[in-house]
Every structure is written in structure tokens, then in C-alpha cells.
JSON list of C-alpha atoms in Angstrom, two decimals:
[
{"chain": "H", "resi": 18, "resn": "MET", "atom": "CA", "xyz": [0.05, 0.01, 0.01]},
{"chain": "H", "resi": 19, "resn": "SER", "atom": "CA", "xyz": [1.40, 3.34, -1.00]},
{"chain": "H", "resi": 20, "resn": "THR", "atom": "CA", "xyz": [0.36, 6.97, -0.46]},
{"chain": "H", "resi": 21, "resn": "PHE", "atom": "CA", "xyz": [0.10, 9.03, -3.63]},
{"chain": "H", "resi": 22, "resn": "HIS", "atom": "CA", "xyz": [0.10, 12.75, -3.75]},
{"chain": "H", "resi": 23, "resn": "ALA", "atom": "CA", "xyz": [-2.08, 14.10, -6.52]},
{"chain": "H", "resi": 24, "resn": "ARG", "atom": "CA", "xyz": [-3.07, 17.43, -7.94]},
{"chain": "H", "resi": 25, "resn": "VAL", "atom": "CA", "xyz": [-6.18, 17.90, -10.10]},
{"chain": "H", "resi": 26, "resn": "LEU", "atom": "CA", "xyz": [-6.40, 21.17, -12.01]},
{"chain": "H", "resi": 27, "resn": "VAL", "atom": "CA", "xyz": [-10.00, 22.18, -13.03]},
{"chain": "H", "resi": 28, "resn": "HIS", "atom": "CA", "xyz": [-10.44, 24.83, -15.74]},
{"chain": "H", "resi": 29, "resn": "LEU", "atom": "CA", "xyz": [-13.34, 26.38, -17.47]},
{"chain": "H", "resi": 30, "resn": "ARG", "atom": "CA", "xyz": [-13.47, 25.18, -21.12]},
{"chain": "H", "resi": 31, "resn": "PRO", "atom": "CA", "xyz": [-12.03, 27.88, -23.42]},
{"chain": "H", "resi": 32, "resn": "SER", "atom": "CA", "xyz": [-15.41, 28.51, -24.94]},
{"chain": "H", "resi": 33, "resn": "VAL", "atom": "CA", "xyz": [-17.00, 29.33, -21.45]},
{"chain": "H", "resi": 34, "resn": "LEU", "atom": "CA", "xyz": [-16.92, 32.88, -20.24]},
{"chain": "H", "resi": 35, "resn": "ASP", "atom": "CA", "xyz": [-15.07, 33.68, -16.92]},
{"chain": "H", "resi": 36, "resn": "PRO", "atom": "CA", "xyz": [-16.76, 36.76, -15.34]},
{"chain": "H", "resi": 37, "resn": "ALA", "atom": "CA", "xyz": [-14.57, 36.41, -12.19]},
{"chain": "H", "resi": 38, "resn": "GLY", "atom": "CA", "xyz": [-11.44, 36.41, -14.26]},
{"chain": "H", "resi": 39, "resn": "GLU", "atom": "CA", "xyz": [-12.59, 39.43, -16.27]},
{"chain": "H", "resi": 40, "resn": "ALA", "atom": "CA", "xyz": [-13.35, 41.25, -13.09]},
{"chain": "H", "resi": 41, "resn": "THR", "atom": "CA", "xyz": [-9.89, 40.38, -11.65]},
{"chain": "H", "resi": 42, "resn": "LYS", "atom": "CA", "xyz": [-8.27, 41.57, -14.89]},
{"chain": "H", "resi": 43, "resn": "ALA", "atom": "CA", "xyz": [-10.14, 44.94, -14.75]},
{"chain": "H", "resi": 44, "resn": "ALA", "atom": "CA", "xyz": [-9.21, 45.21, -11.04]},
{"chain": "H", "resi": 45, "resn": "ALA", "atom": "CA", "xyz": [-5.51, 44.58, -11.82]},
{"chain": "H", "resi": 46, "resn": "ASN", "atom": "CA", "xyz": [-5.58, 47.42, -14.31]},
{"chain": "H", "resi": 47, "resn": "LYS", "atom": "CA", "xyz": [-7.19, 49.80, -11.78]},
{"chain": "H", "resi": 48, "resn": "LEU", "atom": "CA", "xyz": [-4.46, 48.83, -9.32]},
{"chain": "H", "resi": 49, "resn": "GLY", "atom": "CA", "xyz": [-1.88, 49.90, -11.77]},
{"chain": "H", "resi": 50, "resn": "ILE", "atom": "CA", "xyz": [-0.71, 46.45, -12.97]},
{"chain": "H", "resi": 51, "resn": "GLU", "atom": "CA", "xyz": [-0.60, 46.75, -16.71]},
{"chain": "H", "resi": 52, "resn": "GLY", "atom": "CA", "xyz": [0.03, 44.34, -19.51]},
{"chain": "H", "resi": 53, "resn": "ILE", "atom": "CA", "xyz": [-2.33, 41.47, -18.60]},
{"chain": "H", "resi": 54, "resn": "SER", "atom": "CA", "xyz": [-3.88, 40.21, -21.80]},
{"chain": "H", "resi": 55, "resn": "MET", "atom": "CA", "xyz": [-5.60, 37.12, -20.35]},
{"chain": "H", "resi": 56, "resn": "LEU", "atom": "CA", "xyz": [-6.60, 35.96, -16.92]},
{"chain": "H", "resi": 57, "resn": "ARG", "atom": "CA", "xyz": [-8.74, 32.89, -16.14]},
{"chain": "H", "resi": 58, "resn": "ILE", "atom": "CA", "xyz": [-9.51, 31.40, -12.66]},
{"chain": "H", "resi": 59, "resn": "GLY", "atom": "CA", "xyz": [-9.83, 27.76, -12.03]},
{"chain": "H", "resi": 60, "resn": "LYS", "atom": "CA", "xyz": [-9.61, 25.36, -9.08]},
{"chain": "H", "resi": 61, "resn": "VAL", "atom": "CA", "xyz": [-6.71, 23.25, -7.78]},
{"chain": "H", "resi": 62, "resn": "ILE", "atom": "CA", "xyz": [-7.49, 20.20, -5.67]},
{"chain": "H", "resi": 63, "resn": "ASP", "atom": "CA", "xyz": [-4.46, 18.72, -3.74]},
{"chain": "H", "resi": 64, "resn": "LEU", "atom": "CA", "xyz": [-5.04, 15.28, -2.26]},
{"chain": "H", "resi": 65, "resn": "GLU", "atom": "CA", "xyz": [-3.49, 12.21, -0.74]},
{"chain": "H", "resi": 66, "resn": "ILE", "atom": "CA", "xyz": [-4.74, 8.78, -1.65]},
{"chain": "H", "resi": 67, "resn": "LYS", "atom": "CA", "xyz": [-3.77, 5.30, -0.47]},
{"chain": "H", "resi": 68, "resn": "ALA", "atom": "CA", "xyz": [-3.74, 2.70, -3.23]},
{"chain": "H", "resi": 69, "resn": "SER", "atom": "CA", "xyz": [-2.01, -0.54, -4.03]},
{"chain": "H", "resi": 70, "resn": "SER", "atom": "CA", "xyz": [-0.55, 0.84, -7.38]},
{"chain": "H", "resi": 71, "resn": "GLU", "atom": "CA", "xyz": [-0.23, 3.96, -9.43]},
{"chain": "H", "resi": 72, "resn": "ASN", "atom": "CA", "xyz": [-2.76, 2.59, -11.76]},
{"chain": "H", "resi": 73, "resn": "ASP", "atom": "CA", "xyz": [-5.21, 1.95, -9.11]},
{"chain": "H", "resi": 74, "resn": "ALA", "atom": "CA", "xyz": [-4.88, 5.43, -7.71]},
{"chain": "H", "resi": 75, "resn": "LYS", "atom": "CA", "xyz": [-5.13, 6.95, -11.17]},
{"chain": "H", "resi": 76, "resn": "LYS", "atom": "CA", "xyz": [-8.45, 5.06, -11.96]},
{"chain": "H", "resi": 77, "resn": "ARG", "atom": "CA", "xyz": [-10.04, 6.27, -8.70]},
{"chain": "H", "resi": 78, "resn": "LEU", "atom": "CA", "xyz": [-8.82, 9.86, -9.26]},
{"chain": "H", "resi": 79, "resn": "GLU", "atom": "CA", "xyz": [-10.17, 9.94, -12.79]},
{"chain": "H", "resi": 80, "resn": "LEU", "atom": "CA", "xyz": [-13.64, 8.83, -11.50]},
{"chain": "H", "resi": 81, "resn": "LEU", "atom": "CA", "xyz": [-13.38, 11.49, -8.75]},
{"chain": "H", "resi": 82, "resn": "SER", "atom": "CA", "xyz": [-12.56, 14.13, -11.21]},
{"chain": "H", "resi": 83, "resn": "ASP", "atom": "CA", "xyz": [-15.25, 13.29, -13.65]},
{"chain": "H", "resi": 84, "resn": "ARG", "atom": "CA", "xyz": [-17.99, 12.82, -11.16]},
{"chain": "H", "resi": 85, "resn": "LEU", "atom": "CA", "xyz": [-17.22, 15.23, -8.30]},
{"chain": "H", "resi": 86, "resn": "LEU", "atom": "CA", "xyz": [-14.41, 17.73, -8.91]},
{"chain": "H", "resi": 87, "resn": "ALA", "atom": "CA", "xyz": [-15.33, 19.13, -12.46]},
{"chain": "H", "resi": 88, "resn": "ASN", "atom": "CA", "xyz": [-18.58, 19.84, -14.19]},
{"chain": "H", "resi": 89, "resn": "PRO", "atom": "CA", "xyz": [-17.86, 18.20, -17.59]},
{"chain": "H", "resi": 90, "resn": "VAL", "atom": "CA", "xyz": [-20.44, 20.45, -19.29]},
{"chain": "H", "resi": 91, "resn": "ILE", "atom": "CA", "xyz": [-18.27, 23.57, -18.71]},
{"chain": "H", "resi": 92, "resn": "GLU", "atom": "CA", "xyz": [-14.99, 22.37, -17.25]},
{"chain": "H", "resi": 93, "resn": "ASP", "atom": "CA", "xyz": [-11.92, 20.37, -18.27]},
{"chain": "H", "resi": 94, "resn": "TRP", "atom": "CA", "xyz": [-9.57, 18.69, -15.72]},
{"chain": "H", "resi": 95, "resn": "THR", "atom": "CA", "xyz": [-5.99, 17.45, -15.68]},
{"chain": "H", "resi": 96, "resn": "LEU", "atom": "CA", "xyz": [-4.47, 15.12, -13.22]},
{"chain": "H", "resi": 97, "resn": "GLU", "atom": "CA", "xyz": [-0.86, 15.10, -11.89]},
{"chain": "H", "resi": 98, "resn": "LEU", "atom": "CA", "xyz": [0.23, 12.26, -9.67]},
{"chain": "H", "resi": 99, "resn": "THR", "atom": "CA", "xyz": [3.21, 14.01, -8.10]},
{"chain": "H", "resi": 100, "resn": "GLN", "atom": "CA", "xyz": [4.94, 11.55, -5.76]},
{"chain": "H", "resi": 101, "resn": "ALA", "atom": "CA", "xyz": [4.41, 8.39, -3.73]},
{"chain": "H", "resi": 102, "resn": "HIS", "atom": "CA", "xyz": [5.86, 6.81, -0.61]},
{"chain": "H", "resi": 103, "resn": "SER", "atom": "CA", "xyz": [5.37, 3.30, 0.70]},
{"chain": "H", "resi": 104, "resn": "LEU", "atom": "CA", "xyz": [3.68, 2.66, 4.05]},
{"chain": "Q", "resi": 25, "resn": "MET", "atom": "CA", "xyz": [8.47, 43.21, -25.33]},
{"chain": "Q", "resi": 26, "resn": "SER", "atom": "CA", "xyz": [7.60, 39.55, -24.57]},
{"chain": "Q", "resi": 27, "resn": "THR", "atom": "CA", "xyz": [4.48, 37.73, -23.48]},
{"chain": "Q", "resi": 28, "resn": "PHE", "atom": "CA", "xyz": [4.91, 35.60, -20.40]},
{"chain": "Q", "resi": 29, "resn": "HIS", "atom": "CA", "xyz": [2.47, 32.79, -19.43]},
{"chain": "Q", "resi": 30, "resn": "ALA", "atom": "CA", "xyz": [2.16, 32.46, -15.70]},
{"chain": "Q", "resi": 31, "resn": "ARG", "atom": "CA", "xyz": [0.33, 30.33, -13.17]},
{"chain": "Q", "resi": 32, "resn": "VAL", "atom": "CA", "xyz": [-0.50, 31.40, -9.61]},
{"chain": "Q", "resi": 33, "resn": "LEU", "atom": "CA", "xyz": [-1.61, 28.75, -7.24]},
{"chain": "Q", "resi": 34, "resn": "VAL", "atom": "CA", "xyz": [-3.43, 30.04, -4.21]},
{"chain": "Q", "resi": 35, "resn": "HIS", "atom": "CA", "xyz": [-3.84, 27.65, -1.26]},
{"chain": "Q", "resi": 36, "resn": "LEU", "atom": "CA", "xyz": [-5.37, 27.96, 2.11]},
{"chain": "Q", "resi": 37, "resn": "ARG", "atom": "CA", "xyz": [-2.71, 28.04, 4.80]},
{"chain": "Q", "resi": 38, "resn": "PRO", "atom": "CA", "xyz": [-2.24, 24.70, 6.50]},
{"chain": "Q", "resi": 39, "resn": "SER", "atom": "CA", "xyz": [-3.66, 25.97, 9.82]},
{"chain": "Q", "resi": 40, "resn": "VAL", "atom": "CA", "xyz": [-6.91, 27.18, 8.20]},
{"chain": "Q", "resi": 41, "resn": "LEU", "atom": "CA", "xyz": [-9.90, 24.75, 7.93]},
{"chain": "Q", "resi": 42, "resn": "ASP", "atom": "CA", "xyz": [-11.20, 23.85, 4.51]},
{"chain": "Q", "resi": 43, "resn": "PRO", "atom": "CA", "xyz": [-14.99, 22.97, 4.86]},
{"chain": "Q", "resi": 44, "resn": "ALA", "atom": "CA", "xyz": [-15.41, 22.58, 1.04]},
{"chain": "Q", "resi": 45, "resn": "GLY", "atom": "CA", "xyz": [-12.46, 20.17, 0.90]},
{"chain": "Q", "resi": 46, "resn": "GLU", "atom": "CA", "xyz": [-13.85, 18.17, 3.84]},
{"chain": "Q", "resi": 47, "resn": "ALA", "atom": "CA", "xyz": [-17.30, 17.96, 2.23]},
{"chain": "Q", "resi": 48, "resn": "THR", "atom": "CA", "xyz": [-15.73, 16.80, -1.04]},
{"chain": "Q", "resi": 49, "resn": "LYS", "atom": "CA", "xyz": [-13.75, 14.14, 0.83]},
{"chain": "Q", "resi": 50, "resn": "ALA", "atom": "CA", "xyz": [-16.96, 12.89, 2.44]},
{"chain": "Q", "resi": 51, "resn": "ALA", "atom": "CA", "xyz": [-18.80, 12.93, -0.91]},
{"chain": "Q", "resi": 52, "resn": "ALA", "atom": "CA", "xyz": [-16.00, 10.87, -2.44]},
{"chain": "Q", "resi": 53, "resn": "ASN", "atom": "CA", "xyz": [-16.34, 8.28, 0.14]},
{"chain": "Q", "resi": 54, "resn": "LYS", "atom": "CA", "xyz": [-20.18, 8.04, -0.33]},
{"chain": "Q", "resi": 55, "resn": "LEU", "atom": "CA", "xyz": [-19.38, 7.73, -4.09]},
{"chain": "Q", "resi": 56, "resn": "GLY", "atom": "CA", "xyz": [-17.40, 4.64, -3.31]},
{"chain": "Q", "resi": 57, "resn": "ILE", "atom": "CA", "xyz": [-13.95, 6.27, -3.81]},
{"chain": "Q", "resi": 58, "resn": "GLU", "atom": "CA", "xyz": [-11.95, 5.07, -0.82]},
{"chain": "Q", "resi": 59, "resn": "GLY", "atom": "CA", "xyz": [-8.50, 5.82, 0.50]},
{"chain": "Q", "resi": 60, "resn": "ILE", "atom": "CA", "xyz": [-8.47, 9.59, 0.32]},
{"chain": "Q", "resi": 61, "resn": "SER", "atom": "CA", "xyz": [-6.68, 10.72, 3.45]},
{"chain": "Q", "resi": 62, "resn": "MET", "atom": "CA", "xyz": [-6.34, 14.47, 2.61]},
{"chain": "Q", "resi": 63, "resn": "LEU", "atom": "CA", "xyz": [-8.24, 16.77, 0.21]},
{"chain": "Q", "resi": 64, "resn": "ARG", "atom": "CA", "xyz": [-7.76, 20.57, 0.05]},
{"chain": "Q", "resi": 65, "resn": "ILE", "atom": "CA", "xyz": [-9.21, 22.95, -2.60]},
{"chain": "Q", "resi": 66, "resn": "GLY", "atom": "CA", "xyz": [-7.44, 26.12, -3.74]},
{"chain": "Q", "resi": 67, "resn": "LYS", "atom": "CA", "xyz": [-7.53, 28.45, -6.76]},
{"chain": "Q", "resi": 68, "resn": "VAL", "atom": "CA", "xyz": [-5.35, 28.41, -9.91]},
{"chain": "Q", "resi": 69, "resn": "ILE", "atom": "CA", "xyz": [-5.01, 31.60, -11.96]},
{"chain": "Q", "resi": 70, "resn": "ASP", "atom": "CA", "xyz": [-3.66, 31.27, -15.45]},
{"chain": "Q", "resi": 71, "resn": "LEU", "atom": "CA", "xyz": [-2.62, 34.46, -17.12]},
{"chain": "Q", "resi": 72, "resn": "GLU", "atom": "CA", "xyz": [-0.68, 36.18, -19.86]},
{"chain": "Q", "resi": 73, "resn": "ILE", "atom": "CA", "xyz": [1.29, 39.30, -19.23]},
{"chain": "Q", "resi": 74, "resn": "LYS", "atom": "CA", "xyz": [3.34, 41.52, -21.58]},
{"chain": "Q", "resi": 75, "resn": "ALA", "atom": "CA", "xyz": [6.55, 42.68, -20.04]},
{"chain": "Q", "resi": 76, "resn": "SER", "atom": "CA", "xyz": [10.07, 43.84, -21.09]},
{"chain": "Q", "resi": 77, "resn": "SER", "atom": "CA", "xyz": [11.78, 41.24, -19.03]},
{"chain": "Q", "resi": 78, "resn": "GLU", "atom": "CA", "xyz": [11.05, 38.20, -16.95]},
{"chain": "Q", "resi": 79, "resn": "ASN", "atom": "CA", "xyz": [11.93, 40.11, -13.84]},
{"chain": "Q", "resi": 80, "resn": "ASP", "atom": "CA", "xyz": [9.59, 42.98, -14.69]},
{"chain": "Q", "resi": 81, "resn": "ALA", "atom": "CA", "xyz": [6.77, 40.37, -15.22]},
{"chain": "Q", "resi": 82, "resn": "LYS", "atom": "CA", "xyz": [7.71, 38.67, -11.99]},
{"chain": "Q", "resi": 83, "resn": "LYS", "atom": "CA", "xyz": [7.51, 41.92, -9.91]},
{"chain": "Q", "resi": 84, "resn": "ARG", "atom": "CA", "xyz": [4.10, 42.78, -11.27]},
{"chain": "Q", "resi": 85, "resn": "LEU", "atom": "CA", "xyz": [2.74, 39.32, -10.73]},
{"chain": "Q", "resi": 86, "resn": "GLU", "atom": "CA", "xyz": [3.93, 39.28, -7.15]},
{"chain": "Q", "resi": 87, "resn": "LEU", "atom": "CA", "xyz": [2.12, 42.55, -6.51]},
{"chain": "Q", "resi": 88, "resn": "LEU", "atom": "CA", "xyz": [-0.95, 41.13, -8.17]},
{"chain": "Q", "resi": 89, "resn": "SER", "atom": "CA", "xyz": [-0.83, 37.97, -6.11]},
{"chain": "Q", "resi": 90, "resn": "ASP", "atom": "CA", "xyz": [-0.37, 39.81, -2.77]},
{"chain": "Q", "resi": 91, "resn": "ARG", "atom": "CA", "xyz": [-2.95, 42.48, -3.37]},
{"chain": "Q", "resi": 92, "resn": "LEU", "atom": "CA", "xyz": [-5.63, 40.83, -5.51]},
{"chain": "Q", "resi": 93, "resn": "LEU", "atom": "CA", "xyz": [-5.35, 37.04, -5.99]},
{"chain": "Q", "resi": 94, "resn": "ALA", "atom": "CA", "xyz": [-4.74, 35.87, -2.39]},
{"chain": "Q", "resi": 95, "resn": "ASN", "atom": "CA", "xyz": [-5.91, 36.97, 0.96]},
{"chain": "Q", "resi": 96, "resn": "PRO", "atom": "CA", "xyz": [-2.60, 36.89, 2.98]},
{"chain": "Q", "resi": 97, "resn": "VAL", "atom": "CA", "xyz": [-4.45, 36.36, 6.24]},
{"chain": "Q", "resi": 98, "resn": "ILE", "atom": "CA", "xyz": [-5.58, 32.86, 5.36]},
{"chain": "Q", "resi": 99, "resn": "GLU", "atom": "CA", "xyz": [-3.88, 32.04, 1.97]},
{"chain": "Q", "resi": 100, "resn": "ASP", "atom": "CA", "xyz": [-0.45, 31.37, 0.51]},
{"chain": "Q", "resi": 101, "resn": "TRP", "atom": "CA", "xyz": [0.46, 31.62, -3.14]},
{"chain": "Q", "resi": 102, "resn": "THR", "atom": "CA", "xyz": [3.11, 30.32, -5.50]},
{"chain": "Q", "resi": 103, "resn": "LEU", "atom": "CA", "xyz": [3.99, 31.72, -8.79]},
{"chain": "Q", "resi": 104, "resn": "GLU", "atom": "CA", "xyz": [5.17, 29.78, -11.89]},
{"chain": "Q", "resi": 105, "resn": "LEU", "atom": "CA", "xyz": [6.33, 31.59, -15.09]},
{"chain": "Q", "resi": 106, "resn": "THR", "atom": "CA", "xyz": [5.88, 28.87, -17.49]},
{"chain": "Q", "resi": 107, "resn": "GLN", "atom": "CA", "xyz": [6.99, 30.18, -20.82]},
{"chain": "Q", "resi": 108, "resn": "ALA", "atom": "CA", "xyz": [7.48, 33.25, -22.88]},
{"chain": "Q", "resi": 109, "resn": "HIS", "atom": "CA", "xyz": [7.51, 34.27, -26.55]},
{"chain": "Q", "resi": 110, "resn": "SER", "atom": "CA", "xyz": [8.69, 37.51, -28.02]},
{"chain": "Q", "resi": 111, "resn": "LEU", "atom": "CA", "xyz": [6.41, 39.83, -29.95]}
]
């Protein structure tokens, strides 16, 4: 049994508007920070999962991302399994 | 002038409770996804900024992160300048 560290990045699909990101971009400009041509906000989920193999962990995390972490209608997700240590 | 791609990761400080993360962990268990021992949710901000140098871009993005993207009372942030291309 090993513990895997994983990071799931959830982003709005490129075709979906991001009002929070647009507001942040406008606020940055007002703050005097110039030159920002694009700004989009997503979610990052850091987690630890115990699994017998990397493949097993990956399978469960893909299910988790599809069913719980991202809304597949408007969001994409990417999974990074960062490291593991044995118990 | 170059365009820099940057990613800012905003996380709750370890001492701050994450009710949304705890709820997601519990929901994962109900969904039948076992073995998750830690789950915390943060924000990821992807942006493009035009700047004369990497140092210039970094300075502005640090100001942006401190003042706008993260709440320094409860959140930490990390900055990744991922790539650049000249205009």
C-alpha cells in the first residue's frame, strides 16, 4: 500500500466565459498592474490517496474528477500524480 | 516586449480549515472512492502578461498575487512563470 500525492487542475473550457477572471483583470488594471492580456480562474485540488498501485490510484482519481471535482459540461480537468511513498 | 505565461496557485494556509475540501472528501467516500486521506481545494489563476523582461513580469505578478489574488491572512500563493515568446 502506498500513499500518492495528486493534484487535479480544473479549468473552465475555453469557450466558457469567466466573469470572475474578467473582473480580476479589470481590477488589476485599476491597481496599476498593466500588460495582462488574459486571466482565467480555475480550481486546484491537492489530495493524498492510499492505493495498491499508481494505476489503481489513477483510476479512482479519474472517477473522482469526472464525477465530483469538475462539471464536464463547462470544465476540463488534468491530473498530476506528483509523488508516492510506501507505508 | 515579450508575453509571459504565468500560473499562480493560491492555497489556504495549513492551519486554516477547508470545509469545502472536507465535504468533497466525504462525498468521495459516499461515491465509493476510498483511500483519500487528505483533500484541500485552492485556486489556480492562469494568465498572460506583456513585459520587457522576466524580472519585470515577476515583480508585477508578485504585486498582483499579494494584493488581489490571495488573501494573505488565510492564504499562501506560489508563482510559476511557465514560458515566454517574443512579440
